[in-house]
CSV table of C-alpha atoms in Angstrom, one decimal:
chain,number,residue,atom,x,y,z
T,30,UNK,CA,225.3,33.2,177.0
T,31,UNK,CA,228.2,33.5,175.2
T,32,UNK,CA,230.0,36.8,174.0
T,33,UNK,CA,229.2,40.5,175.3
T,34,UNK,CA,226.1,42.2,175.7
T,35,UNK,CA,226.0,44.9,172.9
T,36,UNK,CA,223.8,47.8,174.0
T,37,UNK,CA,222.9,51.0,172.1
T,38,UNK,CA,220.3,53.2,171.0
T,39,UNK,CA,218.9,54.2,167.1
T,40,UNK,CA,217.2,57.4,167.3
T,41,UNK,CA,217.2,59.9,163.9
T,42,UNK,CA,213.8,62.5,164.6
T,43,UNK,CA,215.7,65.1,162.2
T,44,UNK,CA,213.3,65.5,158.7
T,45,UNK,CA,215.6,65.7,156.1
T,46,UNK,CA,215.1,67.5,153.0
T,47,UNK,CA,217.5,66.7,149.7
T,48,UNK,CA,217.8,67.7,146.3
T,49,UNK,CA,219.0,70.5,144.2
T,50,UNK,CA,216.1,73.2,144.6
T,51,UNK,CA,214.6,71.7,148.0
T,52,UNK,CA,215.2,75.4,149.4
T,53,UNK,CA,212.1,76.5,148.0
T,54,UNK,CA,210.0,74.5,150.4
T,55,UNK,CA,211.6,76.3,153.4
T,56,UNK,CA,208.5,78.5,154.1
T,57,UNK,CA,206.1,76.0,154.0
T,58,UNK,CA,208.0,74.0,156.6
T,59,UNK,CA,209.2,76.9,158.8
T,60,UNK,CA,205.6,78.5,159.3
T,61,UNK,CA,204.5,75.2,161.1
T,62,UNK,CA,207.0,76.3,164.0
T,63,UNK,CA,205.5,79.8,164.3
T,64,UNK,CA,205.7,83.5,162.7
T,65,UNK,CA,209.0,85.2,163.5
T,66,UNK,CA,212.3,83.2,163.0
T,67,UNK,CA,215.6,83.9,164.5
T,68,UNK,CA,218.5,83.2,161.6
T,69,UNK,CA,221.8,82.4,162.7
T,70,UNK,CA,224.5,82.8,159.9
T,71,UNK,CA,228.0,83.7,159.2
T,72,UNK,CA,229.5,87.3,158.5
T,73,UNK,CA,230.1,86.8,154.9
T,74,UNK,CA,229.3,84.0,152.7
T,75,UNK,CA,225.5,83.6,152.9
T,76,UNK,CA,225.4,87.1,152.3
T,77,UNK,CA,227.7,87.4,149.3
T,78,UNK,CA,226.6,84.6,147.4
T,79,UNK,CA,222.6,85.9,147.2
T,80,UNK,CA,221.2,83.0,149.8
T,81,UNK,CA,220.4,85.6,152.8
T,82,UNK,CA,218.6,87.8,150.3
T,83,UNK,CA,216.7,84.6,149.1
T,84,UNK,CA,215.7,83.2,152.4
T,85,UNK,CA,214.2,86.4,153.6
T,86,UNK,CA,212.0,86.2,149.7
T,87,UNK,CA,211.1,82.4,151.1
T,88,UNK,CA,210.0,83.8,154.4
T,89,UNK,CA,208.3,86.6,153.8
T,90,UNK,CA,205.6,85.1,151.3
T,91,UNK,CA,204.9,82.5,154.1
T,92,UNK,CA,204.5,85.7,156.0
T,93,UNK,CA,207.3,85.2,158.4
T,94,UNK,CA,209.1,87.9,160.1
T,95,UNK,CA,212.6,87.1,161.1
T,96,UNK,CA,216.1,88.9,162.8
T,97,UNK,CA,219.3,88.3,161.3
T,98,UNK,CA,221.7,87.2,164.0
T,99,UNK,CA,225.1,87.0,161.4
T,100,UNK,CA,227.5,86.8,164.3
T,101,UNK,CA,228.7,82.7,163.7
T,102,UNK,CA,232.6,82.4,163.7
T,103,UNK,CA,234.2,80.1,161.8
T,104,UNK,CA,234.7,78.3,165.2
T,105,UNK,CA,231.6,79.4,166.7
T,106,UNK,CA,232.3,80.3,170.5
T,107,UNK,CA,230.9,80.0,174.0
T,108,UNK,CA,229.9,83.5,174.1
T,109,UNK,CA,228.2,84.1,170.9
T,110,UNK,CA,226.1,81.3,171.5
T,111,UNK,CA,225.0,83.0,175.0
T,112,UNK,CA,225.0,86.6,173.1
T,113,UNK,CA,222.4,85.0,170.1
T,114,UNK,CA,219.9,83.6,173.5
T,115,UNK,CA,219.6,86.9,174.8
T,116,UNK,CA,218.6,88.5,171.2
T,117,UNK,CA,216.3,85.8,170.7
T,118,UNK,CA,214.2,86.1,173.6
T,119,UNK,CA,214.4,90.0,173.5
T,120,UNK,CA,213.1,89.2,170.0
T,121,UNK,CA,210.3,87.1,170.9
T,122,UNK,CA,211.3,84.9,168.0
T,123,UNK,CA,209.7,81.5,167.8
T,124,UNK,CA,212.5,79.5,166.2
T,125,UNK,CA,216.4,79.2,165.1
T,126,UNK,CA,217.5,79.0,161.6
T,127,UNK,CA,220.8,78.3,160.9
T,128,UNK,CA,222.1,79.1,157.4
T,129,UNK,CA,225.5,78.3,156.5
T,130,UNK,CA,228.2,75.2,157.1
T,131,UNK,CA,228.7,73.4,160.3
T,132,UNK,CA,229.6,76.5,162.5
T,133,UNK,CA,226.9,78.2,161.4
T,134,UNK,CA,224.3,75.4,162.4
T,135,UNK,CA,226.5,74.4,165.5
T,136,UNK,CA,226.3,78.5,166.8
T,137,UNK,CA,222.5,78.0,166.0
T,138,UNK,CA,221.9,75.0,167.6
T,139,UNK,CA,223.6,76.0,171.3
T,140,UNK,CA,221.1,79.2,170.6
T,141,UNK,CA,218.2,77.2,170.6
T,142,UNK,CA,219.4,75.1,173.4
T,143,UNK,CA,220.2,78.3,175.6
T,144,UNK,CA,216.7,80.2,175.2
T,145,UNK,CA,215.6,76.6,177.3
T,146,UNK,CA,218.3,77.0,179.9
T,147,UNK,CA,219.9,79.2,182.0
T,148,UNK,CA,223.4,79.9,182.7
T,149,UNK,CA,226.8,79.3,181.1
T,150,UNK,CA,226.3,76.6,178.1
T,151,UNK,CA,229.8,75.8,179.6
T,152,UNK,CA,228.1,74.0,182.6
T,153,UNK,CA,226.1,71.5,180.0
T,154,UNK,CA,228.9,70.7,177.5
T,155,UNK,CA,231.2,69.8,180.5
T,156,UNK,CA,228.3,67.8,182.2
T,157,UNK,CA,227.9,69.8,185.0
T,158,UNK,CA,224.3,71.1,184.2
T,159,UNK,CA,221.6,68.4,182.5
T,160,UNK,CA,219.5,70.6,180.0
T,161,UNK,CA,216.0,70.0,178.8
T,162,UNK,CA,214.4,71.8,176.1
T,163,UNK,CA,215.1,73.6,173.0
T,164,UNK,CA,213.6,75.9,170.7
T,165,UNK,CA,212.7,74.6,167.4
T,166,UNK,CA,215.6,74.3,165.4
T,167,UNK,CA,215.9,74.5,161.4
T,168,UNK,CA,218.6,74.0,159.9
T,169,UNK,CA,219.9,75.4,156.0
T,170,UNK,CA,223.1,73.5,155.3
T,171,UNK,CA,225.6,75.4,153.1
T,172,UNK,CA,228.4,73.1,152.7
T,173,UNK,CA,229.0,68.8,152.5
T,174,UNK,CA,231.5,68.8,155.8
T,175,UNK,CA,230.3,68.8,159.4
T,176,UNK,CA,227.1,66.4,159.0
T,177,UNK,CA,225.6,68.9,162.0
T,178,UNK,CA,222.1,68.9,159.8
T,179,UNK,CA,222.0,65.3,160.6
T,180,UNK,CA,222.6,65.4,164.7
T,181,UNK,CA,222.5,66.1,168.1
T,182,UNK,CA,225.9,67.3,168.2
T,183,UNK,CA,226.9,71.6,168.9
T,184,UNK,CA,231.2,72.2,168.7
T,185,UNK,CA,232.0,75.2,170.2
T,186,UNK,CA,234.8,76.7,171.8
T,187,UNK,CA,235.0,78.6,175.3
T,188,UNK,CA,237.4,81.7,174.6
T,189,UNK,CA,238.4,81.6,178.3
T,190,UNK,CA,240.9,78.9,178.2
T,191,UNK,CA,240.0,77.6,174.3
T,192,UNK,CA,238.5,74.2,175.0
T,193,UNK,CA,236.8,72.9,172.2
T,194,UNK,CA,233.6,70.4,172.8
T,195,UNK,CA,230.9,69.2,172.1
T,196,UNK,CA,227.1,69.7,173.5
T,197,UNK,CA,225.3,66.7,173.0
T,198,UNK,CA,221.6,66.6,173.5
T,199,UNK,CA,218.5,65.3,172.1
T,200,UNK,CA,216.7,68.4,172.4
T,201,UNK,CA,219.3,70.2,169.8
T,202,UNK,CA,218.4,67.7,166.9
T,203,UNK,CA,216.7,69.7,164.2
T,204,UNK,CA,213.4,69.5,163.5
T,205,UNK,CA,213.8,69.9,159.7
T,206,UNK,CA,217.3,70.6,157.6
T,207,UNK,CA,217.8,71.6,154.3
T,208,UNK,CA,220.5,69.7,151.9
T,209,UNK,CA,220.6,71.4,148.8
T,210,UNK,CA,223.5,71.4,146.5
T,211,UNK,CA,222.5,73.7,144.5
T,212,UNK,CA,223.7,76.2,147.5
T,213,UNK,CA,227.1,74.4,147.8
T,214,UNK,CA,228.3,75.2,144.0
T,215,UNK,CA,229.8,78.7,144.4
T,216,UNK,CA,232.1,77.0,147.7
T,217,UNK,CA,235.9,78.1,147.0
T,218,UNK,CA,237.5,74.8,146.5
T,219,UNK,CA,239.5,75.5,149.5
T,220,UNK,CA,236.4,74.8,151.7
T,221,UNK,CA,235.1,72.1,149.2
T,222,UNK,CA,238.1,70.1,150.2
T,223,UNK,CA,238.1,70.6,153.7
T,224,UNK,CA,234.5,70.1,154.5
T,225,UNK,CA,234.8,67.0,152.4
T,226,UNK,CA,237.3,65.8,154.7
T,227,UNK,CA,235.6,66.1,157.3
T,228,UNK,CA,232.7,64.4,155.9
T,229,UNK,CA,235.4,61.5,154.9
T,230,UNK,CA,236.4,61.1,158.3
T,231,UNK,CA,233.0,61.4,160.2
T,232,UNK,CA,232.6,58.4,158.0
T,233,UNK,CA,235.6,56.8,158.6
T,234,UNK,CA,236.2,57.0,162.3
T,235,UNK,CA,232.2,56.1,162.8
T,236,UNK,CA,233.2,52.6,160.7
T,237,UNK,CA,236.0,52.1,162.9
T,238,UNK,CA,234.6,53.3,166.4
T,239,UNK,CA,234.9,51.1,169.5
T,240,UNK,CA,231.3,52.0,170.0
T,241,UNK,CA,230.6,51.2,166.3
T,242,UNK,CA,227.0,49.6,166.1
T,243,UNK,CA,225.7,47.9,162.7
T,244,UNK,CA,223.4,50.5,161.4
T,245,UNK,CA,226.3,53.2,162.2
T,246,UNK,CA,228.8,50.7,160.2
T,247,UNK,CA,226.5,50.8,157.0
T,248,UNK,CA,225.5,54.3,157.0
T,249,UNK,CA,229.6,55.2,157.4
T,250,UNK,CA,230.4,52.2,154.7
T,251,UNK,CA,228.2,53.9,152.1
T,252,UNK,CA,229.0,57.5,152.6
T,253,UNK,CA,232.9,56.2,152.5
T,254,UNK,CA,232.0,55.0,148.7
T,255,UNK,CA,230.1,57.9,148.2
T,256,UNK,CA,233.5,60.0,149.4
T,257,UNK,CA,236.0,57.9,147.5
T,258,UNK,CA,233.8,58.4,143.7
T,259,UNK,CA,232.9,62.0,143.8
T,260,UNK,CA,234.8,64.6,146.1
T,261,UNK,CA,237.9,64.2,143.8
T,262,UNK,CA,235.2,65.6,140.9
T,263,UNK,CA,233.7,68.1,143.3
T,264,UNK,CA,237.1,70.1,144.0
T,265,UNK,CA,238.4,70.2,140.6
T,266,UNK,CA,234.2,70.9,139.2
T,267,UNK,CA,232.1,72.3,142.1
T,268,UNK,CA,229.4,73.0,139.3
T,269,UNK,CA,229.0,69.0,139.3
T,270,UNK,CA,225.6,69.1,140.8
T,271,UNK,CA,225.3,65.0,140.7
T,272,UNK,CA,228.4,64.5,142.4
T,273,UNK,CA,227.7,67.3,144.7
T,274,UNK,CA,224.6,65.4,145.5
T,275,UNK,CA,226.4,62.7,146.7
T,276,UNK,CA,229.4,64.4,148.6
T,277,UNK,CA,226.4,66.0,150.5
T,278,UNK,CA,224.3,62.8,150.8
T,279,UNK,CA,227.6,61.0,151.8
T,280,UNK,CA,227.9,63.9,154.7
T,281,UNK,CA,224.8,63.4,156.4
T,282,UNK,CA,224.5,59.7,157.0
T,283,UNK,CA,228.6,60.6,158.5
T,284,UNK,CA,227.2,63.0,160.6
T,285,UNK,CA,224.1,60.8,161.7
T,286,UNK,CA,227.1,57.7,162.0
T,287,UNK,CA,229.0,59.8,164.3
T,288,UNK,CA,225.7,60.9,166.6
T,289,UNK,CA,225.5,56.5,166.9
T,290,UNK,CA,229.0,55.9,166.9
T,291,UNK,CA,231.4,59.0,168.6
T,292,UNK,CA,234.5,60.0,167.1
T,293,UNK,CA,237.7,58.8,167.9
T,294,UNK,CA,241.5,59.6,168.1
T,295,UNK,CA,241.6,62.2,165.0
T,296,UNK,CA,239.3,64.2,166.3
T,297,UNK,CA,240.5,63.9,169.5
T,298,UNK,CA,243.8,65.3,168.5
T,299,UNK,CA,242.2,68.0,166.5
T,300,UNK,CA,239.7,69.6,168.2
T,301,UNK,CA,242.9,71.0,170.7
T,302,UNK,CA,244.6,72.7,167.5
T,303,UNK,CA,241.5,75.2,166.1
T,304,UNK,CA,240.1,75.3,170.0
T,305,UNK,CA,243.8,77.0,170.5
T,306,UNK,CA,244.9,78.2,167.5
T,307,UNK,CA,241.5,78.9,165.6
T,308,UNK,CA,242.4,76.7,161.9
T,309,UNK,CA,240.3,75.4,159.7
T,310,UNK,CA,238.8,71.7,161.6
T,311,UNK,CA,238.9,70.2,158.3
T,312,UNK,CA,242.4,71.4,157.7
T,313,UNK,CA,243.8,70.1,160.8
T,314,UNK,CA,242.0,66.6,160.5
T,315,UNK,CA,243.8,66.1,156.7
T,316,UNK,CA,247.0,67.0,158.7
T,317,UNK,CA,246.3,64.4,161.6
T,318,UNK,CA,244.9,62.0,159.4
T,319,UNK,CA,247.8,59.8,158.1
T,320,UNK,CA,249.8,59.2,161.6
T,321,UNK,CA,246.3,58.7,163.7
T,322,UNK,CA,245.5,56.1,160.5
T,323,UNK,CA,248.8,54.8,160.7
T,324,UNK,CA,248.7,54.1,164.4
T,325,UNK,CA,245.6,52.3,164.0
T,326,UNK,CA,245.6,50.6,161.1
T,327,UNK,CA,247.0,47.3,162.2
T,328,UNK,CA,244.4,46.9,164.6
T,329,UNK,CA,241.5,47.6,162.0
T,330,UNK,CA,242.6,45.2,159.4
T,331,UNK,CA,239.3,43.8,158.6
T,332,UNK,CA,237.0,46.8,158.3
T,333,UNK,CA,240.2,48.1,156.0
T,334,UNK,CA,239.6,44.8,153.8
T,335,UNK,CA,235.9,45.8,153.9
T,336,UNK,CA,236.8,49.2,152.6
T,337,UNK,CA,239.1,48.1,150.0
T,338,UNK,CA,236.3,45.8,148.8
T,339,UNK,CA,235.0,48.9,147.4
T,340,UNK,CA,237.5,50.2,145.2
T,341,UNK,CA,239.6,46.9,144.0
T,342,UNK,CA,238.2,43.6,142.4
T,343,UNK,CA,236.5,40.3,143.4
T,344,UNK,CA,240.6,39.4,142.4
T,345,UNK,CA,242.5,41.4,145.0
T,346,UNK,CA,243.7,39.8,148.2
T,347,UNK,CA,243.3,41.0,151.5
T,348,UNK,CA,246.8,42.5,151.5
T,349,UNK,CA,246.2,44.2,148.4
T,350,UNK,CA,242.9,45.7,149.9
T,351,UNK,CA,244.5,46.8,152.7
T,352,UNK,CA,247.2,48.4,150.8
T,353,UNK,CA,244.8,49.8,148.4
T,354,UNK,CA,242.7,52.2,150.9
T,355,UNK,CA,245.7,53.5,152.4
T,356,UNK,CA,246.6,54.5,148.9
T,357,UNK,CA,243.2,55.8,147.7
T,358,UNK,CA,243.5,58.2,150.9
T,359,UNK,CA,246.6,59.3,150.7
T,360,UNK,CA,245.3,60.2,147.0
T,361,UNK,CA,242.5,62.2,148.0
T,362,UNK,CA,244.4,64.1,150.4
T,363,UNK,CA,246.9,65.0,147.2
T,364,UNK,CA,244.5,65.1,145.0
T,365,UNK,CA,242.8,67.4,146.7
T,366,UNK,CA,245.4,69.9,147.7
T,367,UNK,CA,245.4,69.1,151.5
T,368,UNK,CA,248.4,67.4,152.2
T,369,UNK,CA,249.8,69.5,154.6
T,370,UNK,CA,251.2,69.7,158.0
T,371,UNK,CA,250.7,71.2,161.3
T,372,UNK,CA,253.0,73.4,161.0
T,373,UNK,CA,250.8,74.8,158.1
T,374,UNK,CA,248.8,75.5,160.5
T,375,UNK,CA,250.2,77.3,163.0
T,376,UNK,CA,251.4,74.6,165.5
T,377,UNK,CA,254.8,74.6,167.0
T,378,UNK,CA,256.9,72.1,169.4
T,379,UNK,CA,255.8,74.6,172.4
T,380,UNK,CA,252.2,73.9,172.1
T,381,UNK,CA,252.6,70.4,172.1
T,382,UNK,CA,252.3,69.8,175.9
T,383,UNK,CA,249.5,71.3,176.0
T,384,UNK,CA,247.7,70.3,173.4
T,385,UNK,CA,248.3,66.6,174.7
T,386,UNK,CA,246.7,67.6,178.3
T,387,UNK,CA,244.2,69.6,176.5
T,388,UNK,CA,242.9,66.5,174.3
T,389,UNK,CA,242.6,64.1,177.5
T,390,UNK,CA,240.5,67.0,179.0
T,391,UNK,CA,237.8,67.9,176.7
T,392,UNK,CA,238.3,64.5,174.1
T,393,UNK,CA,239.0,61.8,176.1
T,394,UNK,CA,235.4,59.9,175.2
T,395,UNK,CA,237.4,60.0,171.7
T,396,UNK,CA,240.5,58.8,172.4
T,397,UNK,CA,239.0,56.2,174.3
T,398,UNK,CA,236.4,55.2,171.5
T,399,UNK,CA,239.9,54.4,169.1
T,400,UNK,CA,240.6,50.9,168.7
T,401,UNK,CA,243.7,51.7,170.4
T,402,UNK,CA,243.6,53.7,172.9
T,403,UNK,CA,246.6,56.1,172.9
T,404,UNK,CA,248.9,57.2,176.1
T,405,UNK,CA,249.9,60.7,176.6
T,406,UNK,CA,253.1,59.5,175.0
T,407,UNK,CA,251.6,58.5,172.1
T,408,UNK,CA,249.6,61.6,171.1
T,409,UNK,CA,252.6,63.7,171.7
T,410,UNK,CA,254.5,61.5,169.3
T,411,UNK,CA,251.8,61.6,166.6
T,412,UNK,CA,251.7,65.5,167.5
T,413,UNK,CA,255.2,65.4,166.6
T,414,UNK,CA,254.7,63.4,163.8
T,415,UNK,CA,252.2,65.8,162.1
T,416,UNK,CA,254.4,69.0,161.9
């Protein structure tokens, strides 16, 4: 038999709800999970903008009870997760709803994994411990960044020595989200361009992965498109409900490419930069993005040509098509108001040594799934690059 065996598994269980309005049918899907739900939010947003208020009208005439858990950071941590478990069960809620962007549902979704097993959520993100169950998990998505609605996937950060990963586990899939755009209108454009960044590259690094498979490919292809025509229009007119649609659309199938397909080396070098430093994750991805793209781009060629199909005509050669993403991108990122540094951010030549050790320690299933895989050498020369 000629070639390699390619191996890997399709599973999306999550019910997703989307359309401008879809809120509204929150109760009737939350009382089929029981009577009292435990919502996991932020400190401020949900609350300012009305959408706290209005979930607790939704609940309450499907005559649920519920306990506001509003402790979420903007990178959730270790310990708040562990903090929300104890509440819950002391609660005797029936199920988690998360309301708010990615840390938000990610803080919810370790919750819900922790009231089904004991001990420090460390232990399971690490691989020491093998989990089991969860409880039921909803999930209210508040922003088009993250794709978290979409997946099996829970970013936090242990505060003890800042490692930032990722639990991965069937049992933390949601059993219904919410994607309404509606709630994403009154973003500052600040977090409009960062979470659709993030969304961008969940789609881009999914198209590009080593462990790329063809439904992951389409799904990442599409929301790419999706990214390129509307997020431009979203930042400078959040009120843009069509395009809003889309960015949000395009954001879920990144975040159910990335549960198929993994992430690769701009994660990998990010995740080390808000685990220590506590920035923005979309922030730090625009400022990682052009060297990590740059170091790869040779070996991607053709799935660039397949991306450039989508922005240049039947006309264009494969060289222009090439050329032609790397501009659009580097547009966006202007465009946009995110092209910025890591220095921006916080970083400094001192933290690069450890950054580097820290991103073969908790991100090396990343760097690994890059079609080149970097050295140590490497990532503190693209480090070096970004500042």
């Amino acid at each position: 038999m000629k070639g390699n065996k390619v191996m890997y598994t399709y599973n999306q269980p999550v019910k997703i709800l989307h359309g401008a309005g879809i809120l509204e049918k929150l109760g009737e899907e939350a009382i089929q999970y029981g009577n009292k739900a435990f919502i996991v939010t932020g400190k401020t947003s949900a609350h300012k903008t009305g959408l706290i208020e209005r979930v607790k009208e939704i609940l309450l005439k499907s005559s649920i009870e519920y306990v506001i858990f509003n402790r979420a950071e903007s990178n959730p941590l270790t310990t708040t997760a562990m903090i929300g478990a104890k509440v819950y069960k002391e609660e005797g809620c029936d199920f988690v709803l998360g309301i708010g962007g990615g840390s938000a549902m990610d803080c919810a979704k370790a919750i819900a994994f922790l009231t089904e097993n004991e001990g420090d959520i460390s232990d399971y993100i690490m691989g020491i411990k093998q989990g089991e169950n969860a409880a039921p998990i909803l999930l209210v998505t508040t922003t088009a960044g993250t794709g978290s609605e979409a997946n099996s996937l829970a970013v936090l950060t242990n505060p003890e020595n800042n490692d930032k990963k990722s639990l991965k586990h069937p049992s933390i899939y949601a059993k219904v989200s919410f994607v309404d755009p509606e709630l994403m209108v009154t973003l500052p454009t600040r977090f409009i361009a960062s979470c659709g960044f993030d969304a961008f590259t969940h789609c881009y690094e999914a198209f590009i992965a080593n462990r790329s498979t063809p439904e992951s490919a389409a799904l990442a292809l599409e929301g790419i498109e999706m990214i390129f025509e509307n997020l431009v229009n979203v930042y400078h007119d959040p009120t843009d409900i069509q395009s809003f649609s889309k960015v949000a659309h395009a954001n879920t199938l990144g975040g159910i490419a990335i549960d198929m397909s993994g992430v690769n080396l701009n994660h990998g070098l990010e995740h080390p930069v808000s685990g220590l430093l506590d920035a923005s994750h979309g922030e730090g991805l625009a400022a990682l993005f052009i060297p990590t793209f740059e170091y790869t781009k040779d070996k991607v060629r053709e799935k660039l040509i397949k991306i450039g199909e989508l922005i240049t005509d039947k006309s264009a050669t494969d060289d222009e098509k090439v050329e032609s993403t790397c501009k659009k991108i580097k547009s966006i990122l202007e465009e946009i108001d995110l092209n910025i540094t890591l220095t921006d951010l916080g970083v400094k030549e001192k933290h690069i040594n450890w950054l580097t050790e820290n991103a073969f320690k908790t991100m090396n299933y990343a760097i690994t799934n890059n079609p080149i895989i970097a050295t140590h050498e490497d990532v503190k020369e693209i480090y070096k690059k970004c500042l």
